[in-house]
Amino acid sequence: MTLKIYGTPMSRAIRVYWLAEELGLPYESVAIDFKDESPGPVGKGNPEFRAASPMGRVPAIDDGGAKLFESLAINLYLGRKHGKGLWPSTVAGEGAVYQWTLFAANELDGTMVEWARNAIVLPEAERDPAKVTAALEKLAKPFTALDEALGKTPWLLGQEFTLADLNVSATMFRARKMDLTKKPNLARWLAACFARPAAKKAWALRGE
Ligand SMILES: N[C@@H](CCC(=O)N[C@@H](CS)C(=O)NCC(=O)O)C(=O)O
């Protein structure tokens, strides 16, 4: 049964499309517009979608009856299931993937959204520069931790690109619009993540 991915490229579903491209996984994209409250086919009330996503948030998946929500958990599941080099071969490596994925969720995700909304996404009149400053202050420690880690090895777990790199870089994709000259290792790594053919294919779905 083909993997179903609910969401749109303009949502956090982009993280799952990127992984599907990396793994060469065929998938059916079920468009759910996260701004549409209706029970119609593309609305958040669509009952088939709600069976996979009880809060009506995208992305969600149905993988032959295995239903999951939470973008990064979906990626851990698909990475563990299909591997293909993106999933580490040791338990210590798996621990590092969990660590960086929870780091992405807890230290980056919400603050990156806050920065992006107020720095680049909202119409200029609605942006709040104080929120930009506060977000950058909150991101300083995690960005330093990343820059230091990536000063030691090319990728987060060592010499190879893994799911840790995908989950973290996908969560901070908008940092490509920040001035990262003081974080050269982070800047080099972010550019390398997004130079991957699978990332380009996924981001092309957003017209980027
Ligand atoms: N932590 C969740 C966040 C999901 C989320 O907030 N998705 C947004 C779109 S990117 C959404 O569905 N918003 C509509 C809503 O919250 O009702 C994840 O990573 O999947």
PDB file of C-alpha atoms and ligand atoms in Angstrom:
ATOM      1  CA  MET A   1       0.000   0.000   0.000  1.00  0.00           C
ATOM      2  CA  THR A   2       1.416   3.389  -0.978  1.00  0.00           C
ATOM      3  CA  LEU A   3       2.439   5.709   1.823  1.00  0.00           C
ATOM      4  CA  LYS A   4      -0.044   8.596   2.142  1.00  0.00           C
ATOM      5  CA  ILE A   5       1.347  11.967   3.250  1.00  0.00           C
ATOM      6  CA  TYR A   6      -1.271  14.517   4.330  1.00  0.00           C
ATOM      7  CA  GLY A   7      -0.282  18.179   4.047  1.00  0.00           C
ATOM      8  CA  THR A   8       1.076  20.653   1.527  1.00  0.00           C
ATOM      9  CA  PRO A   9       4.594  21.712   0.569  1.00  0.00           C
ATOM     10  CA  MET A  10       4.020  25.073   2.301  1.00  0.00           C
ATOM     11  CA  SER A  11       3.670  23.257   5.643  1.00  0.00           C
ATOM     12  CA  ARG A  12       5.958  21.147   7.826  1.00  0.00           C
ATOM     13  CA  ALA A  13       5.014  18.270   5.494  1.00  0.00           C
ATOM     14  CA  ILE A  14       8.016  19.471   3.440  1.00  0.00           C
ATOM     15  CA  ARG A  15      10.236  17.644   5.958  1.00  0.00           C
ATOM     16  CA  VAL A  16       8.522  14.354   5.129  1.00  0.00           C
ATOM     17  CA  TYR A  17       8.547  14.937   1.352  1.00  0.00           C
ATOM     18  CA  TRP A  18      12.306  15.566   1.594  1.00  0.00           C
ATOM     19  CA  LEU A  19      12.879  12.285   3.442  1.00  0.00           C
ATOM     20  CA  ALA A  20      10.654  10.376   0.992  1.00  0.00           C
ATOM     21  CA  GLU A  21      12.799  11.762  -1.840  1.00  0.00           C
ATOM     22  CA  GLU A  22      16.033  10.782  -0.045  1.00  0.00           C
ATOM     23  CA  LEU A  23      14.714   7.243   0.462  1.00  0.00           C
ATOM     24  CA  GLY A  24      13.223   6.944  -3.024  1.00  0.00           C
ATOM     25  CA  LEU A  25       9.884   6.099  -1.415  1.00  0.00           C
ATOM     26  CA  PRO A  26       6.795   6.288  -3.613  1.00  0.00           C
ATOM     27  CA  TYR A  27       4.067   8.281  -1.872  1.00  0.00           C
ATOM     28  CA  GLU A  28       0.599   9.656  -2.453  1.00  0.00           C
ATOM     29  CA  SER A  29       0.298  13.297  -1.481  1.00  0.00           C
ATOM     30  CA  VAL A  30      -3.110  14.082   0.055  1.00  0.00           C
ATOM     31  CA  ALA A  31      -3.541  17.862   0.011  1.00  0.00           C
ATOM     32  CA  ILE A  32      -4.791  19.260   3.328  1.00  0.00           C
ATOM     33  CA  ASP A  33      -4.868  23.037   3.592  1.00  0.00           C
ATOM     34  CA  PHE A  34      -3.985  23.853   7.198  1.00  0.00           C
ATOM     35  CA  LYS A  35      -5.917  27.122   6.962  1.00  0.00           C
ATOM     36  CA  ASP A  36      -9.145  25.410   5.830  1.00  0.00           C
ATOM     37  CA  GLU A  37     -11.325  24.504   8.856  1.00  0.00           C
ATOM     38  CA  SER A  38     -13.964  22.706   6.745  1.00  0.00           C
ATOM     39  CA  PRO A  39     -14.734  18.958   6.719  1.00  0.00           C
ATOM     40  CA  GLY A  40     -14.247  18.950   2.910  1.00  0.00           C
ATOM     41  CA  PRO A  41     -11.592  16.840   1.185  1.00  0.00           C
ATOM     42  CA  VAL A  42      -8.806  19.423   1.630  1.00  0.00           C
ATOM     43  CA  GLY A  43     -10.077  20.774   4.958  1.00  0.00           C
ATOM     44  CA  LYS A  44      -8.693  20.017   8.405  1.00  0.00           C
ATOM     45  CA  GLY A  45     -12.010  18.370   9.263  1.00  0.00           C
ATOM     46  CA  ASN A  46     -11.591  15.693   6.550  1.00  0.00           C
ATOM     47  CA  PRO A  47     -12.433  12.558   8.620  1.00  0.00           C
ATOM     48  CA  GLU A  48      -9.823  10.349   6.913  1.00  0.00           C
ATOM     49  CA  PHE A  49      -7.126  12.909   7.728  1.00  0.00           C
ATOM     50  CA  ARG A  50      -8.407  13.392  11.304  1.00  0.00           C
ATOM     51  CA  ALA A  51      -8.056   9.649  11.893  1.00  0.00           C
ATOM     52  CA  ALA A  52      -4.298  10.176  11.434  1.00  0.00           C
ATOM     53  CA  SER A  53      -4.046  13.638  12.999  1.00  0.00           C
ATOM     54  CA  PRO A  54      -6.381  14.137  15.973  1.00  0.00           C
ATOM     55  CA  MET A  55      -5.480  17.832  16.345  1.00  0.00           C
ATOM     56  CA  GLY A  56      -5.928  18.486  12.638  1.00  0.00           C
ATOM     57  CA  ARG A  57      -2.304  19.531  12.146  1.00  0.00           C
ATOM     58  CA  VAL A  58      -0.165  18.648   9.160  1.00  0.00           C
ATOM     59  CA  PRO A  59       1.750  16.623   8.307  1.00  0.00           C
ATOM     60  CA  ALA A  60       0.341  13.200   9.087  1.00  0.00           C
ATOM     61  CA  ILE A  61       0.809   9.860   7.353  1.00  0.00           C
ATOM     62  CA  ASP A  62      -1.012   6.602   6.770  1.00  0.00           C
ATOM     63  CA  ASP A  63       1.530   3.896   6.002  1.00  0.00           C
ATOM     64  CA  GLY A  64      -0.574   0.829   5.237  1.00  0.00           C
ATOM     65  CA  GLY A  65      -2.665   1.457   8.368  1.00  0.00           C
ATOM     66  CA  ALA A  66       0.128   2.840  10.580  1.00  0.00           C
ATOM     67  CA  LYS A  67      -1.139   6.369  11.204  1.00  0.00           C
ATOM     68  CA  LEU A  68       1.170   9.018  12.646  1.00  0.00           C
ATOM     69  CA  PHE A  69       1.295  12.763  13.201  1.00  0.00           C
ATOM     70  CA  GLU A  70       4.250  15.035  14.259  1.00  0.00           C
ATOM     71  CA  SER A  71       6.610  15.679  11.352  1.00  0.00           C
ATOM     72  CA  LEU A  72       9.845  14.721  13.100  1.00  0.00           C
ATOM     73  CA  ALA A  73       8.351  11.553  14.636  1.00  0.00           C
ATOM     74  CA  ILE A  74       7.136  10.576  11.170  1.00  0.00           C
ATOM     75  CA  ASN A  75      10.692  11.026   9.885  1.00  0.00           C
ATOM     76  CA  LEU A  76      12.134   8.926  12.733  1.00  0.00           C
ATOM     77  CA  TYR A  77       9.647   6.178  11.869  1.00  0.00           C
ATOM     78  CA  LEU A  78      10.360   6.262   8.124  1.00  0.00           C
ATOM     79  CA  GLY A  79      14.119   6.540   8.705  1.00  0.00           C
ATOM     80  CA  ARG A  80      14.093   3.554  11.085  1.00  0.00           C
ATOM     81  CA  LYS A  81      11.861   1.548   8.727  1.00  0.00           C
ATOM     82  CA  HIS A  82      13.689   2.185   5.459  1.00  0.00           C
ATOM     83  CA  GLY A  83      17.220   3.128   6.586  1.00  0.00           C
ATOM     84  CA  LYS A  84      19.197   3.297   3.353  1.00  0.00           C
ATOM     85  CA  GLY A  85      22.201   4.898   5.019  1.00  0.00           C
ATOM     86  CA  LEU A  86      20.287   7.720   6.669  1.00  0.00           C
ATOM     87  CA  TRP A  87      19.629   5.592   9.769  1.00  0.00           C
ATOM     88  CA  PRO A  88      22.700   4.798  11.914  1.00  0.00           C
ATOM     89  CA  SER A  89      23.933   1.247  12.329  1.00  0.00           C
ATOM     90  CA  THR A  90      24.664   1.507  16.087  1.00  0.00           C
ATOM     91  CA  VAL A  91      22.477   2.140  19.136  1.00  0.00           C
ATOM     92  CA  ALA A  92      24.759   5.064  20.062  1.00  0.00           C
ATOM     93  CA  GLY A  93      24.147   6.502  16.605  1.00  0.00           C
ATOM     94  CA  GLU A  94      20.377   6.079  17.066  1.00  0.00           C
ATOM     95  CA  GLY A  95      20.692   7.974  20.366  1.00  0.00           C
ATOM     96  CA  ALA A  96      22.395  10.826  18.539  1.00  0.00           C
ATOM     97  CA  VAL A  97      19.582  10.928  15.943  1.00  0.00           C
ATOM     98  CA  TYR A  98      16.990  11.129  18.750  1.00  0.00           C
ATOM     99  CA  GLN A  99      19.042  13.832  20.506  1.00  0.00           C
ATOM    100  CA  TRP A 100      19.354  16.082  17.437  1.00  0.00           C
ATOM    101  CA  THR A 101      15.725  15.505  16.442  1.00  0.00           C
ATOM    102  CA  LEU A 102      14.442  16.543  19.881  1.00  0.00           C
ATOM    103  CA  PHE A 103      16.894  19.460  19.780  1.00  0.00           C
ATOM    104  CA  ALA A 104      15.258  20.514  16.492  1.00  0.00           C
ATOM    105  CA  ALA A 105      11.771  20.259  18.015  1.00  0.00           C
ATOM    106  CA  ASN A 106      12.576  21.934  21.344  1.00  0.00           C
ATOM    107  CA  GLU A 107      15.368  24.411  20.639  1.00  0.00           C
ATOM    108  CA  LEU A 108      14.691  25.465  17.057  1.00  0.00           C
ATOM    109  CA  ASP A 109      11.202  24.870  15.658  1.00  0.00           C
ATOM    110  CA  GLY A 110       8.972  27.395  17.444  1.00  0.00           C
ATOM    111  CA  THR A 111      11.667  30.060  17.645  1.00  0.00           C
ATOM    112  CA  MET A 112      12.556  29.729  13.957  1.00  0.00           C
ATOM    113  CA  VAL A 113       8.868  30.230  13.093  1.00  0.00           C
ATOM    114  CA  GLU A 114       8.714  33.307  15.347  1.00  0.00           C
ATOM    115  CA  TRP A 115      11.853  34.747  13.711  1.00  0.00           C
ATOM    116  CA  ALA A 116      10.676  33.980  10.173  1.00  0.00           C
ATOM    117  CA  ARG A 117       7.195  35.425  10.656  1.00  0.00           C
ATOM    118  CA  ASN A 118       8.547  38.699  11.991  1.00  0.00           C
ATOM    119  CA  ALA A 119      11.650  38.952   9.811  1.00  0.00           C
ATOM    120  CA  ILE A 120      10.448  37.770   6.400  1.00  0.00           C
ATOM    121  CA  VAL A 121       6.991  36.142   6.186  1.00  0.00           C
ATOM    122  CA  LEU A 122       4.403  38.647   7.485  1.00  0.00           C
ATOM    123  CA  PRO A 123       3.600  41.818   5.556  1.00  0.00           C
ATOM    124  CA  GLU A 124       6.112  44.463   6.728  1.00  0.00           C
ATOM    125  CA  ALA A 125       3.496  46.470   8.652  1.00  0.00           C
ATOM    126  CA  GLU A 126       2.652  43.427  10.807  1.00  0.00           C
ATOM    127  CA  ARG A 127       6.242  42.493  11.710  1.00  0.00           C
ATOM    128  CA  ASP A 128       7.528  43.092  15.242  1.00  0.00           C
ATOM    129  CA  PRO A 129      11.289  43.825  15.396  1.00  0.00           C
ATOM    130  CA  ALA A 130      11.318  43.091  19.162  1.00  0.00           C
ATOM    131  CA  LYS A 131      10.205  39.523  18.390  1.00  0.00           C
ATOM    132  CA  VAL A 132      13.042  39.197  15.868  1.00  0.00           C
ATOM    133  CA  THR A 133      15.577  40.281  18.512  1.00  0.00           C
ATOM    134  CA  ALA A 134      14.085  37.945  21.141  1.00  0.00           C
ATOM    135  CA  ALA A 135      14.110  35.007  18.712  1.00  0.00           C
ATOM    136  CA  LEU A 136      17.732  35.621  17.735  1.00  0.00           C
ATOM    137  CA  GLU A 137      18.687  35.759  21.436  1.00  0.00           C
ATOM    138  CA  LYS A 138      16.974  32.391  22.004  1.00  0.00           C
ATOM    139  CA  LEU A 139      18.634  30.868  18.953  1.00  0.00           C
ATOM    140  CA  ALA A 140      22.145  31.987  19.960  1.00  0.00           C
ATOM    141  CA  LYS A 141      22.909  28.973  22.187  1.00  0.00           C
ATOM    142  CA  PRO A 142      21.546  26.267  19.869  1.00  0.00           C
ATOM    143  CA  PHE A 143      23.259  27.879  16.852  1.00  0.00           C
ATOM    144  CA  THR A 144      26.560  27.956  18.766  1.00  0.00           C
ATOM    145  CA  ALA A 145      26.118  24.288  19.747  1.00  0.00           C
ATOM    146  CA  LEU A 146      25.535  23.404  16.080  1.00  0.00           C
ATOM    147  CA  ASP A 147      28.456  25.498  14.854  1.00  0.00           C
ATOM    148  CA  GLU A 148      30.791  23.824  17.362  1.00  0.00           C
ATOM    149  CA  ALA A 149      29.589  20.303  16.509  1.00  0.00           C
ATOM    150  CA  LEU A 150      29.954  20.991  12.789  1.00  0.00           C
ATOM    151  CA  GLY A 151      33.456  22.375  13.328  1.00  0.00           C
ATOM    152  CA  LYS A 152      34.509  18.850  14.371  1.00  0.00           C
ATOM    153  CA  THR A 153      32.818  16.741  11.665  1.00  0.00           C
ATOM    154  CA  PRO A 154      31.201  17.569   8.315  1.00  0.00           C
ATOM    155  CA  TRP A 155      27.804  16.155   9.383  1.00  0.00           C
ATOM    156  CA  LEU A 156      26.152  15.936  12.798  1.00  0.00           C
ATOM    157  CA  LEU A 157      26.941  12.254  13.334  1.00  0.00           C
ATOM    158  CA  GLY A 158      30.345  12.269  11.640  1.00  0.00           C
ATOM    159  CA  GLN A 159      31.388  11.650   8.059  1.00  0.00           C
ATOM    160  CA  GLU A 160      27.963  10.855   6.536  1.00  0.00           C
ATOM    161  CA  PHE A 161      24.687  12.729   6.064  1.00  0.00           C
ATOM    162  CA  THR A 162      22.025  11.107   8.283  1.00  0.00           C
ATOM    163  CA  LEU A 163      18.461  11.694   9.385  1.00  0.00           C
ATOM    164  CA  ALA A 164      19.827  13.952  12.152  1.00  0.00           C
ATOM    165  CA  ASP A 165      21.093  16.393   9.508  1.00  0.00           C
ATOM    166  CA  LEU A 166      17.789  16.220   7.615  1.00  0.00           C
ATOM    167  CA  ASN A 167      15.566  16.793  10.655  1.00  0.00           C
ATOM    168  CA  VAL A 168      17.652  19.675  12.026  1.00  0.00           C
ATOM    169  CA  SER A 169      18.300  21.464   8.731  1.00  0.00           C
ATOM    170  CA  ALA A 170      14.681  21.087   7.568  1.00  0.00           C
ATOM    171  CA  THR A 171      13.526  22.679  10.835  1.00  0.00           C
ATOM    172  CA  MET A 172      15.843  25.662  10.350  1.00  0.00           C
ATOM    173  CA  PHE A 173      15.596  26.002   6.548  1.00  0.00           C
ATOM    174  CA  ARG A 174      14.792  29.688   6.845  1.00  0.00           C
ATOM    175  CA  ALA A 175      18.137  30.319   8.571  1.00  0.00           C
ATOM    176  CA  ARG A 176      19.493  30.391   5.007  1.00  0.00           C
ATOM    177  CA  LYS A 177      18.067  33.929   4.976  1.00  0.00           C
ATOM    178  CA  MET A 178      20.028  34.920   8.116  1.00  0.00           C
ATOM    179  CA  ASP A 179      23.506  36.417   8.294  1.00  0.00           C
ATOM    180  CA  LEU A 180      25.524  33.368   9.408  1.00  0.00           C
ATOM    181  CA  THR A 181      29.004  34.822   8.817  1.00  0.00           C
ATOM    182  CA  LYS A 182      29.817  34.335  12.521  1.00  0.00           C
ATOM    183  CA  LYS A 183      28.715  30.700  12.326  1.00  0.00           C
ATOM    184  CA  PRO A 184      30.775  29.453   9.342  1.00  0.00           C
ATOM    185  CA  ASN A 185      30.498  25.726  10.103  1.00  0.00           C
ATOM    186  CA  LEU A 186      26.743  25.979  10.448  1.00  0.00           C
ATOM    187  CA  ALA A 187      26.499  28.016   7.225  1.00  0.00           C
ATOM    188  CA  ARG A 188      28.641  25.494   5.301  1.00  0.00           C
ATOM    189  CA  TRP A 189      26.588  22.540   6.580  1.00  0.00           C
ATOM    190  CA  LEU A 190      23.200  24.206   5.909  1.00  0.00           C
ATOM    191  CA  ALA A 191      24.229  24.944   2.319  1.00  0.00           C
ATOM    192  CA  ALA A 192      25.452  21.338   1.899  1.00  0.00           C
ATOM    193  CA  CYS A 193      22.148  19.924   3.237  1.00  0.00           C
ATOM    194  CA  PHE A 194      20.121  22.010   0.789  1.00  0.00           C
ATOM    195  CA  ALA A 195      22.440  21.204  -2.131  1.00  0.00           C
ATOM    196  CA  ARG A 196      21.291  17.572  -1.955  1.00  0.00           C
ATOM    197  CA  PRO A 197      19.197  16.543  -4.986  1.00  0.00           C
ATOM    198  CA  ALA A 198      16.371  15.249  -2.733  1.00  0.00           C
ATOM    199  CA  ALA A 199      16.198  18.562  -0.862  1.00  0.00           C
ATOM    200  CA  LYS A 200      16.103  20.469  -4.153  1.00  0.00           C
ATOM    201  CA  LYS A 201      13.292  18.212  -5.415  1.00  0.00           C
ATOM    202  CA  ALA A 202      11.251  18.733  -2.246  1.00  0.00           C
ATOM    203  CA  TRP A 203      11.790  22.501  -2.056  1.00  0.00           C
ATOM    204  CA  ALA A 204      10.909  22.803  -5.758  1.00  0.00           C
ATOM    205  CA  LEU A 205       7.394  21.766  -4.655  1.00  0.00           C
ATOM    206  CA  ARG A 206       7.283  25.134  -2.846  1.00  0.00           C
ATOM    207  CA  GLY A 207       8.559  26.937  -5.913  1.00  0.00           C
ATOM    208  CA  GLU A 208      11.930  27.522  -4.169  1.00  0.00           C
TER     209      GLU A 208
HETATM  210  N1  LIG B   1       4.842  19.854  15.911  1.00  0.00           N
HETATM  211  C1  LIG B   1       3.997  19.642  14.762  1.00  0.00           C
HETATM  212  C2  LIG B   1       3.462  20.991  14.297  1.00  0.00           C
HETATM  213  C3  LIG B   1       2.434  20.816  13.215  1.00  0.00           C
HETATM  214  C4  LIG B   1       1.833  22.155  12.805  1.00  0.00           C
HETATM  215  O1  LIG B   1       1.654  23.089  13.632  1.00  0.00           O
HETATM  216  N2  LIG B   1       1.472  22.265  11.517  1.00  0.00           N
HETATM  217  C5  LIG B   1       0.857  23.470  11.030  1.00  0.00           C
HETATM  218  C6  LIG B   1       1.249  23.704   9.571  1.00  0.00           C
HETATM  219  S1  LIG B   1       2.981  23.824   9.362  1.00  0.00           S
HETATM  220  C7  LIG B   1      -0.660  23.307  11.103  1.00  0.00           C
HETATM  221  O2  LIG B   1      -1.184  22.255  10.805  1.00  0.00           O
HETATM  222  N3  LIG B   1      -1.350  24.380  11.520  1.00  0.00           N
HETATM  223  C8  LIG B   1      -2.774  24.385  11.603  1.00  0.00           C
HETATM  224  C9  LIG B   1      -3.283  24.160  13.001  1.00  0.00           C
HETATM  225  O3  LIG B   1      -2.494  24.172  13.961  1.00  0.00           O
HETATM  226  O4  LIG B   1      -4.499  23.994  13.157  1.00  0.00           O
HETATM  227  C10 LIG B   1       4.791  18.948  13.646  1.00  0.00           C
HETATM  228  O5  LIG B   1       6.013  19.139  13.585  1.00  0.00           O
HETATM  229  O6  LIG B   1       4.203  18.221  12.849  1.00  0.00           O
END
